[in-house]
Tab-separated table of C-alpha atoms in Angstrom:
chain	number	residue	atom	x	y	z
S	1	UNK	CA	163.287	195.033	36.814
S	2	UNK	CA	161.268	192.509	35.986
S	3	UNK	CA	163.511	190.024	34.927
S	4	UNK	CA	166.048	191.135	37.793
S	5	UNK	CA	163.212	190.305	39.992
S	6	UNK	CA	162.480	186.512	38.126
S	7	UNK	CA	166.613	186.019	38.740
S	8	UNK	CA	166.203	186.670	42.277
S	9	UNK	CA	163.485	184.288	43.137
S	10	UNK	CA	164.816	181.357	40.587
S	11	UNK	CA	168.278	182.270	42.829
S	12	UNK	CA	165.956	181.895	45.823
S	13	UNK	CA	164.644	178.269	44.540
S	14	UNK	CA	167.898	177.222	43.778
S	15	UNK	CA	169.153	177.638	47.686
S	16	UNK	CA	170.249	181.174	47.618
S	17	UNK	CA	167.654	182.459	50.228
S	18	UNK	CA	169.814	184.592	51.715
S	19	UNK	CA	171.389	186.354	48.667
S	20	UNK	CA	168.296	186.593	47.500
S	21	UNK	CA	166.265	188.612	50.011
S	22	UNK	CA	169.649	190.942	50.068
S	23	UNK	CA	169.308	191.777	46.339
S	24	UNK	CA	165.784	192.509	47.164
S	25	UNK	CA	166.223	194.912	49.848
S	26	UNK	CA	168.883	196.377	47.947
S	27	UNK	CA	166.297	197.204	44.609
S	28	UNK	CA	163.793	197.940	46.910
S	29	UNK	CA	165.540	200.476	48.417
S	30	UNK	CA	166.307	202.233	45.097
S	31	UNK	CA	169.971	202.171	45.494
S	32	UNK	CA	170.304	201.011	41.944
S	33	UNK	CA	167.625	202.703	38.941
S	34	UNK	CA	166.396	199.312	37.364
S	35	UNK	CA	164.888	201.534	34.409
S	36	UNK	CA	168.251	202.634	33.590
S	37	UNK	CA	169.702	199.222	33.570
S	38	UNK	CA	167.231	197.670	31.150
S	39	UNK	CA	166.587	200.419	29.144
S	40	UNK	CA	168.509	198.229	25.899
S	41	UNK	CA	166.669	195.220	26.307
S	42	UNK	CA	163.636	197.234	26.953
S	43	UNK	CA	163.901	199.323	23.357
S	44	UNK	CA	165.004	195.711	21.723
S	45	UNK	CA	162.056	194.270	22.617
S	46	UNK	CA	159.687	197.192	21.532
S	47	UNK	CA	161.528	197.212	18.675
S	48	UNK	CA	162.348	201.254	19.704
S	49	UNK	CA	164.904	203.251	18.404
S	50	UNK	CA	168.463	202.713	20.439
S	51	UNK	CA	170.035	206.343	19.386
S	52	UNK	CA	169.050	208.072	22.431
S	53	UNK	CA	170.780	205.277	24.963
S	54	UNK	CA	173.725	206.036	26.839
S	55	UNK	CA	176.588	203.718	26.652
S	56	UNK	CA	175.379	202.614	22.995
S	57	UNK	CA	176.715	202.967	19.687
S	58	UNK	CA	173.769	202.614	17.066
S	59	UNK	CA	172.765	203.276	13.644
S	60	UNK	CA	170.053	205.846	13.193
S	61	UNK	CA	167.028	205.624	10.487
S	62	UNK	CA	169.681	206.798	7.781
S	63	UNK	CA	172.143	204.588	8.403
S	64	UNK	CA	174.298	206.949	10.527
S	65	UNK	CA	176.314	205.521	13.347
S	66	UNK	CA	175.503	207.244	16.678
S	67	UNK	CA	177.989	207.242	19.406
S	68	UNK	CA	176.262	208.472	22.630
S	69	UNK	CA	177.696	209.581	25.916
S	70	UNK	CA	178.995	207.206	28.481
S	71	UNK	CA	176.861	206.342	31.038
S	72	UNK	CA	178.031	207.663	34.674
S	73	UNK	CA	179.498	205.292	36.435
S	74	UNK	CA	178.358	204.270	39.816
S	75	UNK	CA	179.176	205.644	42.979
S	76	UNK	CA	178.015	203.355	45.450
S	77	UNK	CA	179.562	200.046	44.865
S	78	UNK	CA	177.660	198.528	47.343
S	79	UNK	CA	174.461	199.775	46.110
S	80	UNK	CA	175.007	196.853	43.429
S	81	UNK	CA	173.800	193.275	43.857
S	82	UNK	CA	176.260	190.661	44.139
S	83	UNK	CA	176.728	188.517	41.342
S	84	UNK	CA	175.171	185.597	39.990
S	85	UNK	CA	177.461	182.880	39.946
S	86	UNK	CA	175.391	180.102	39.374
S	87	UNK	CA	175.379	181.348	35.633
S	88	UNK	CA	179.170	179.817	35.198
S	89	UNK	CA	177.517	176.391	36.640
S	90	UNK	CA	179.431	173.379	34.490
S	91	UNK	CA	181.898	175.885	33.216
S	92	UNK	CA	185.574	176.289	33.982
S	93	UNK	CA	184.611	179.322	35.703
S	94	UNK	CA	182.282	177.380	38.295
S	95	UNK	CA	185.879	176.192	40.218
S	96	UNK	CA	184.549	174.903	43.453
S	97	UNK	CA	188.036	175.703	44.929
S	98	UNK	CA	188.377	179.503	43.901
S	99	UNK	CA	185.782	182.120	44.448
S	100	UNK	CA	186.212	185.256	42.039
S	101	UNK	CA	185.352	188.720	43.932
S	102	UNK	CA	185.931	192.668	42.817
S	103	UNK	CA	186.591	194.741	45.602
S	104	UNK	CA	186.939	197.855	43.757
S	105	UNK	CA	186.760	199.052	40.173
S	106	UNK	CA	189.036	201.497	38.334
S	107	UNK	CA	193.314	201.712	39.407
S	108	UNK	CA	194.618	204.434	40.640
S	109	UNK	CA	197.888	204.895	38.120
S	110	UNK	CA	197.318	206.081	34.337
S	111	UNK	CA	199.937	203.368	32.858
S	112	UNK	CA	200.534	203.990	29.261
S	113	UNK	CA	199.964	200.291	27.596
S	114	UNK	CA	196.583	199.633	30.068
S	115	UNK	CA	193.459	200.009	29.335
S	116	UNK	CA	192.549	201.939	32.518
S	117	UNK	CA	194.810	204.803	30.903
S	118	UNK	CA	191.872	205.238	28.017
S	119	UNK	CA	188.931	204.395	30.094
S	120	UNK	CA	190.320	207.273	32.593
S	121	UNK	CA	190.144	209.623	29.867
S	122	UNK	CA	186.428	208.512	28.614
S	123	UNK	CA	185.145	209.219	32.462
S	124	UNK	CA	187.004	211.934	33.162
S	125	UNK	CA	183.823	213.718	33.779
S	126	UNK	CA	182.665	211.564	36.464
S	127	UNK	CA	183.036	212.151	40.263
S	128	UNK	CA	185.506	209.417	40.811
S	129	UNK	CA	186.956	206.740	38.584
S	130	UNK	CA	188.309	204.792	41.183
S	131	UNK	CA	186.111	203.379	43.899
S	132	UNK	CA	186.013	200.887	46.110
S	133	UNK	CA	183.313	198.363	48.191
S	134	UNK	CA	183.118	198.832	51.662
S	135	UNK	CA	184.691	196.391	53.715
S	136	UNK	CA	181.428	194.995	55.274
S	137	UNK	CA	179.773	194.577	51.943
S	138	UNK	CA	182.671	192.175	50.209
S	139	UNK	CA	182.610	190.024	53.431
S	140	UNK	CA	178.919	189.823	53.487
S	141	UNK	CA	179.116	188.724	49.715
S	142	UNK	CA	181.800	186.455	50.490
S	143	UNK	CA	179.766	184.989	53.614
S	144	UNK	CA	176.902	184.324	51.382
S	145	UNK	CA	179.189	182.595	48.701
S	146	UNK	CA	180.566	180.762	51.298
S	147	UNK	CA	177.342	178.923	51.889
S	148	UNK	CA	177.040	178.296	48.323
S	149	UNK	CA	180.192	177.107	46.760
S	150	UNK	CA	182.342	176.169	49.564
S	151	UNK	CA	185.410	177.833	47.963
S	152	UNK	CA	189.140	177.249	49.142
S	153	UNK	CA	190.540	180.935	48.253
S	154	UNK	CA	189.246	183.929	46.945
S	155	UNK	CA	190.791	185.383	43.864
S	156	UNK	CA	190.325	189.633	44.348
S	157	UNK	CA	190.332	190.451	40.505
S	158	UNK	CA	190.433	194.167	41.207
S	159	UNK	CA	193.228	195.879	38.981
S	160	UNK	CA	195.066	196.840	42.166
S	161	UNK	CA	194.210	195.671	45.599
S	162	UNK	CA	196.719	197.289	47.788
S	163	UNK	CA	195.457	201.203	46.334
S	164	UNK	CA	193.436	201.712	49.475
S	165	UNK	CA	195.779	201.632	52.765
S	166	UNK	CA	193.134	202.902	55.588
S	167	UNK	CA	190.718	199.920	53.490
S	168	UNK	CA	193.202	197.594	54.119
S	169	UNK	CA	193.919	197.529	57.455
S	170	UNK	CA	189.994	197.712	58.143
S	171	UNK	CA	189.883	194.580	55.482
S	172	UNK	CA	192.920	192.486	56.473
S	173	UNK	CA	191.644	191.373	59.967
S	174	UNK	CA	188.308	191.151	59.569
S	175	UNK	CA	188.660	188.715	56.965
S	176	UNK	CA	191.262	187.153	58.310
S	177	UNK	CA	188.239	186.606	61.374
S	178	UNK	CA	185.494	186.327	59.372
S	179	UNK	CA	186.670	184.314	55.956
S	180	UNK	CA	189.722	182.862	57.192
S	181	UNK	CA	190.396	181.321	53.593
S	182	UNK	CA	193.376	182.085	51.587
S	183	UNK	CA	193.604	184.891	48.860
S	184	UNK	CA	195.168	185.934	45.580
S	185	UNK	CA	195.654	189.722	44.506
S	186	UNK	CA	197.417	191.910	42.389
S	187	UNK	CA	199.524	194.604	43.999
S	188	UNK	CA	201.780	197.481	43.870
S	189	UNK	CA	204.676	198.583	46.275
């Protein structure tokens, strides 16, 4: 949380104000368990063992790999923050002309030579595989990156963009209204 907290503010004194104080709220609300999401870094640091860590393969005292559980995936998309682009700053990835969002995560289809056939199987446990952002939240994100980067389009790197109909037609007007810019996405008839 801690060093969540130190990205927020050096976000904040880079210009970001405003997607600052919305990561804030959003880990101040408790939407998101910090503890969970630094629990790694935390043992690495403490030098503590790993074995116990969801999500992490690890060798034990004896040498013994340990292959624990996945970790559940999250629910609430929009509990997340949005991401820190200014990371890719000086990179090919830093395109001022193309903004890269997610809008969902997981695909709806169980094709044979993808990976979301295999990582379908690993979760099958969890509540839903496939969720998706509300509409509101990916505009606000793209508002706020809008300040920053002054993109020309918006690249929608979800595996399948079109899985959502009643999403869509809420999506395709409002950012038509609110965005305005033009996008890229895959789809499927």
């Amino acid at each position: 949380l801690l060093a969540l907290n130190k990205a927020v503010l050096a976000a904040a004194d880079r210009g970001y104000a405003e997607q600052a104080r919305e990561q804030r709220e959003r880990l101040e609300k408790g939407s998101r368990d910090a503890s969970r999401d630094s629990s790694l870094a935390d043992a690495l640091a403490r030098g503590a063992d790993t074995t116990h860590i969801p999500n992490i393969w690890a060798r034990d005292a004896a040498g013994n790999v340990v292959s624990n559980a996945p970790r559940a995936l999250v629910q609430d998309l929009d509990s997340l923050p949005f991401p820190d682009k200014s990371l890719f700053a000086g990179t090919p990835m830093a395109s001022g002309d193309l903004y890269l969002a997610i809008a969902s995560r997981g695909c709806a289809y169980r094709c044979t030579f993808c990976i979301e056939n295999r990582l379908q199987a690993l979760y099958h446990n969890d509540r839903r595989y496939l969720r998706a952002r509300s509409v509101s939240d990916l505009l606000r994100e793209l508002r706020s990156a809008r300040a920053v980067h002054d993109y020309r389009a918006v690249w929608f790197c979800d595996e399948i963009f079109t899985w959502n109909l009643p999403w869509l037609r809420e999506f395709a007007p409002r950012y038509r209204d609110e965005i305005g810019v033009p996008f890229l996405a895959l789809v499927h008839p």
